[in-house]
Amino acid sequence: MHDLYASNYTIILWNPSIGKTFALPEPGVTFETHGGFEALLGFGFDSSTNDYKVVRVVRLLEYEEIAIEVEVFSLNAGSWKTITSTAPQYNIVERGSQAFVNGSVHWVATRPGNDGGGDKNLILGLDLKGEERFRELELPESLKLERAMFLTVCGYKESTIAVFKRPYFTEAESEIWVMEEYGAAESWVRLLTLGMYGGRLPRALGFRGNGDMLFELAGGEIVSGDPESFEIKELGLWGEAGYSVVGSFMETLVLLDRSS
């Protein structure tokens, strides 16, 4: 949880397995220290040190050029550190999606076209292990020039990623792309093209462990669908239409020894 628009910078880790929460200390980049900004978060696990980490990417608004600050909180250390010196100065979709895959957090980002070629979308990853290095993953050619706010990244089959292209308001289809071999740009394939269902275009939310997809239908109903047979299964789940999100979950006792 993250209070994006309040000046108290509340970031809380929550373990639903044991019902514990833990409030993180105030980060280094605040309105008082840097002026106006937009921020987004990433969350993942460093298997090399058995450590959970929160990434905070901040775009400073009081500069004409893109100005990005990046901080990482380590649960083991109990503190924030800055890794801005290694961060690409790219636009990352504010309040956009994130995918934690292969030890890295991934976001949809836009690389400025400083070479005269125009801005292009990509997937920006941050490896949470070791020196916490960034890496870039190329998108399919048809997605590089789309509006980044209409692209969503998620995990696919535990070891790679998928990207959903949501339609503009006047479009009647959306697309699901998967990277069959992680890191190989040539392995992108379009898994599915979605059309109207029940008078509305379903909104793709993510994948289940069995490969089925989760969709939000009209009115906020969340259903499961087989991408090959197109069979829809009702789950009895409902969310706020247009605002539902899903994520992976693994039971753990982390935070058991922490005070709230």
Coordinates of C-alpha atoms in Angstrom, one line a residue:
M1 CA 0.0 0.0 0.0
H2 CA 1.2 3.5 -0.8
D3 CA -0.4 6.9 -0.1
L4 CA 0.7 8.5 -3.4
Y5 CA -1.0 11.9 -2.9
A6 CA -0.5 12.6 0.9
S7 CA 2.5 14.3 2.3
N8 CA 3.1 11.6 4.9
Y9 CA 4.6 9.2 2.3
T10 CA 2.9 6.1 3.9
I11 CA 4.2 2.9 2.5
I12 CA 3.0 -0.3 4.2
L13 CA 4.0 -3.9 3.6
W14 CA 1.1 -6.4 4.3
N15 CA 1.4 -10.2 4.7
P16 CA -2.2 -11.5 4.4
S17 CA -1.0 -15.0 5.5
I18 CA -0.5 -13.9 9.1
G19 CA -2.4 -10.6 9.1
K20 CA 0.7 -8.5 9.8
T21 CA 1.6 -5.1 8.5
F22 CA 4.8 -3.1 8.6
A23 CA 5.1 0.6 8.0
L24 CA 8.3 1.7 6.1
P25 CA 10.3 4.7 7.3
E26 CA 10.0 7.9 5.3
P27 CA 11.9 7.8 2.0
G28 CA 14.5 10.2 1.0
V29 CA 12.7 12.0 -1.8
T30 CA 9.8 14.1 -0.4
F31 CA 8.0 17.3 -1.4
E32 CA 10.1 19.1 1.2
T33 CA 13.4 17.9 -0.2
H34 CA 12.7 17.9 -3.9
G35 CA 9.5 19.7 -4.6
G36 CA 6.7 18.3 -6.7
F37 CA 6.9 14.8 -8.0
E38 CA 5.1 11.7 -9.3
A39 CA 6.0 8.3 -7.8
L40 CA 5.3 4.7 -8.4
L41 CA 6.4 1.5 -6.5
G42 CA 7.8 -1.9 -7.3
F43 CA 8.0 -4.9 -5.0
G44 CA 10.0 -8.1 -5.2
F45 CA 12.2 -10.7 -3.5
D46 CA 16.0 -10.9 -3.6
S47 CA 16.7 -14.7 -3.4
S48 CA 20.5 -14.2 -3.1
T49 CA 20.0 -12.5 0.3
N50 CA 16.5 -13.7 1.3
D51 CA 15.4 -10.1 1.4
Y52 CA 12.2 -8.4 0.3
K53 CA 12.6 -5.0 -1.4
V54 CA 10.4 -2.0 -2.3
V55 CA 11.5 0.1 -5.2
R56 CA 10.3 3.7 -5.4
V57 CA 10.7 5.5 -8.7
V58 CA 10.1 9.3 -8.5
R59 CA 9.8 11.7 -11.4
L60 CA 10.6 15.3 -10.3
L61 CA 8.2 17.8 -11.8
E62 CA 10.2 21.0 -11.4
Y63 CA 12.6 20.3 -14.3
E64 CA 12.0 20.7 -18.1
E65 CA 13.9 17.5 -18.9
I66 CA 13.0 14.1 -17.4
A67 CA 14.5 13.8 -13.9
I68 CA 14.2 10.4 -12.3
E69 CA 15.2 9.5 -8.7
V70 CA 15.1 5.8 -7.6
E71 CA 15.2 4.5 -4.0
V72 CA 15.3 0.9 -2.8
F73 CA 14.1 -0.2 0.6
S74 CA 15.6 -3.4 2.0
L75 CA 13.5 -5.2 4.7
N76 CA 16.6 -6.9 6.0
A77 CA 18.5 -3.6 6.4
G78 CA 15.3 -1.7 7.4
S79 CA 16.4 1.4 5.4
W80 CA 16.3 3.1 2.0
K81 CA 19.2 3.6 -0.3
T82 CA 19.5 5.6 -3.5
I83 CA 20.4 4.1 -6.9
T84 CA 19.6 7.1 -9.1
S85 CA 23.1 7.1 -10.6
T86 CA 22.4 3.9 -12.5
A87 CA 18.7 4.7 -13.4
P88 CA 17.8 5.4 -17.1
Q89 CA 16.1 8.8 -17.4
Y90 CA 12.9 7.3 -19.0
N91 CA 9.2 8.0 -18.4
I92 CA 7.6 5.2 -16.5
V93 CA 3.8 5.0 -16.5
E94 CA 2.6 6.6 -13.3
R95 CA 0.4 4.2 -11.3
G96 CA 1.0 1.7 -14.0
S97 CA 1.5 -2.1 -13.7
Q98 CA 4.5 -3.9 -12.5
A99 CA 5.6 -7.5 -12.9
F100 CA 8.1 -9.4 -10.7
V101 CA 9.7 -12.1 -12.9
N102 CA 13.1 -13.8 -12.8
G103 CA 14.2 -11.7 -9.8
S104 CA 13.5 -8.4 -11.5
V105 CA 10.7 -5.8 -11.3
H106 CA 9.4 -4.7 -14.7
W107 CA 7.5 -1.6 -15.8
V108 CA 6.3 -0.1 -19.0
A109 CA 8.5 2.8 -19.9
T110 CA 9.2 5.3 -22.7
R111 CA 12.6 6.0 -24.0
P112 CA 13.0 9.6 -25.2
G113 CA 13.8 9.9 -28.9
N114 CA 16.9 12.1 -28.5
D115 CA 18.4 10.7 -31.7
G116 CA 15.5 12.2 -33.8
G117 CA 13.7 8.8 -34.1
G118 CA 10.8 9.7 -31.7
D119 CA 9.9 8.3 -28.3
K120 CA 9.6 4.5 -28.1
N121 CA 8.1 2.2 -25.5
L122 CA 10.0 -0.6 -23.8
I123 CA 9.9 -2.8 -20.7
L124 CA 12.3 -1.5 -18.1
G125 CA 13.5 -4.1 -15.5
L126 CA 15.4 -3.7 -12.3
D127 CA 17.3 -6.8 -11.1
L128 CA 16.9 -6.8 -7.3
K129 CA 19.9 -9.1 -6.7
G130 CA 23.4 -7.9 -6.1
E131 CA 24.1 -4.5 -7.5
E132 CA 20.5 -3.8 -8.5
R133 CA 21.1 -3.2 -12.2
F134 CA 18.5 -1.9 -14.7
R135 CA 17.9 -3.7 -18.1
E136 CA 15.8 -2.9 -21.1
L137 CA 13.5 -5.4 -22.9
E138 CA 12.3 -4.5 -26.4
L139 CA 8.6 -4.6 -27.2
P140 CA 7.0 -5.8 -30.4
E141 CA 7.3 -3.2 -33.2
S142 CA 3.6 -2.6 -33.2
L143 CA 3.6 -1.6 -29.5
K144 CA 6.7 0.6 -29.5
L145 CA 4.8 3.7 -30.7
E146 CA 1.5 3.1 -28.8
R147 CA 0.4 5.3 -26.0
A148 CA 2.3 3.9 -23.0
M149 CA -0.7 4.5 -20.6
F150 CA -2.6 1.8 -22.6
L151 CA 0.0 -0.9 -22.1
T152 CA 0.1 -3.2 -19.1
V153 CA 2.9 -5.7 -18.1
C154 CA 2.4 -8.8 -16.1
G155 CA 4.1 -12.1 -15.3
Y156 CA 3.4 -15.1 -17.6
K157 CA 4.1 -18.8 -16.7
E158 CA 6.4 -17.8 -13.8
S159 CA 9.5 -17.1 -15.9
T160 CA 8.6 -14.5 -18.5
I161 CA 6.3 -11.6 -19.2
A162 CA 3.2 -10.6 -21.1
V163 CA 1.9 -7.2 -22.2
F164 CA -1.8 -6.2 -22.6
K165 CA -2.7 -3.5 -25.1
R166 CA -5.9 -1.8 -24.0
P167 CA -8.0 -0.1 -26.6
Y168 CA -8.4 3.6 -27.1
F169 CA -12.0 4.7 -26.5
T170 CA -12.9 4.3 -30.2
E171 CA -11.4 0.9 -30.7
A172 CA -13.2 -2.4 -30.5
E173 CA -10.3 -4.8 -29.8
S174 CA -7.4 -5.3 -27.4
E175 CA -4.3 -7.5 -27.7
I176 CA -2.4 -9.9 -25.5
W177 CA 1.3 -10.4 -26.3
V178 CA 3.6 -12.9 -24.6
M179 CA 7.4 -13.1 -24.6
E180 CA 7.9 -16.8 -25.0
E181 CA 11.7 -16.7 -24.2
Y182 CA 12.5 -14.1 -21.6
G183 CA 14.8 -11.4 -22.8
A184 CA 14.6 -12.5 -26.5
A185 CA 12.8 -9.7 -28.5
E186 CA 12.2 -12.0 -31.4
S187 CA 10.1 -14.3 -29.3
W188 CA 7.2 -12.0 -28.8
V189 CA 3.9 -13.5 -30.1
R190 CA 0.4 -12.2 -30.1
L191 CA -1.4 -14.8 -28.0
L192 CA -4.9 -13.4 -28.3
T193 CA -7.0 -10.6 -29.7
L194 CA -10.1 -9.7 -27.6
G195 CA -13.4 -8.5 -29.0
M196 CA -16.7 -7.4 -27.5
Y197 CA -18.2 -9.7 -24.9
G198 CA -21.6 -9.0 -23.3
G199 CA -21.7 -5.5 -24.9
R200 CA -18.3 -4.5 -23.5
L201 CA -14.7 -5.2 -24.2
P202 CA -13.2 -7.4 -21.4
R203 CA -10.3 -5.9 -19.6
A204 CA -7.4 -8.3 -19.2
L205 CA -6.0 -8.4 -15.6
G206 CA -3.4 -11.2 -15.6
F207 CA -2.7 -14.9 -15.8
R208 CA -3.5 -17.7 -13.3
G209 CA -1.0 -20.5 -12.5
N210 CA -2.8 -22.9 -14.9
G211 CA -2.3 -20.5 -17.8
D212 CA -5.9 -19.2 -17.8
M213 CA -6.5 -15.5 -17.9
L214 CA -8.4 -13.2 -15.6
F215 CA -10.7 -10.6 -17.1
E216 CA -12.9 -7.9 -15.8
L217 CA -16.3 -7.7 -17.5
A218 CA -19.0 -5.1 -17.5
G219 CA -20.1 -4.1 -14.0
G220 CA -16.8 -5.2 -12.5
E221 CA -17.3 -9.0 -12.6
I222 CA -14.0 -10.9 -12.7
V223 CA -14.0 -14.2 -14.7
S224 CA -11.4 -16.7 -15.8
G225 CA -10.9 -17.6 -19.5
D226 CA -9.0 -20.2 -21.4
P227 CA -7.0 -18.4 -24.1
E228 CA -7.2 -21.4 -26.4
S229 CA -10.8 -22.6 -26.1
F230 CA -12.2 -19.1 -25.1
E231 CA -14.2 -20.9 -22.4
I232 CA -15.3 -18.4 -19.7
K233 CA -15.7 -19.5 -16.1
E234 CA -17.5 -17.5 -13.5
L235 CA -15.6 -17.1 -10.2
G236 CA -18.1 -15.2 -8.1
L237 CA -15.7 -12.3 -7.8
W238 CA -16.6 -8.6 -8.3
G239 CA -14.5 -5.5 -8.2
E240 CA -14.9 -1.8 -8.9
A241 CA -15.3 -1.6 -12.7
G242 CA -12.2 -0.2 -14.2
Y243 CA -10.1 -0.4 -11.1
S244 CA -9.5 -4.2 -10.4
V245 CA -6.0 -5.4 -10.2
V246 CA -4.5 -8.9 -9.6
G247 CA -1.2 -10.1 -8.4
S248 CA 0.7 -13.4 -7.5
F249 CA 0.8 -14.5 -3.9
M250 CA 2.9 -17.0 -2.0
E251 CA 2.4 -17.8 1.7
T252 CA 5.2 -16.8 4.0
L253 CA 5.9 -16.0 7.7
V254 CA 7.8 -12.8 6.8
L255 CA 6.9 -9.9 9.2
L256 CA 6.0 -12.4 12.0
D257 CA 8.8 -11.0 14.1
R258 CA 8.1 -7.3 13.2
S259 CA 6.2 -4.8 15.2
S260 CA 3.4 -3.1 13.2

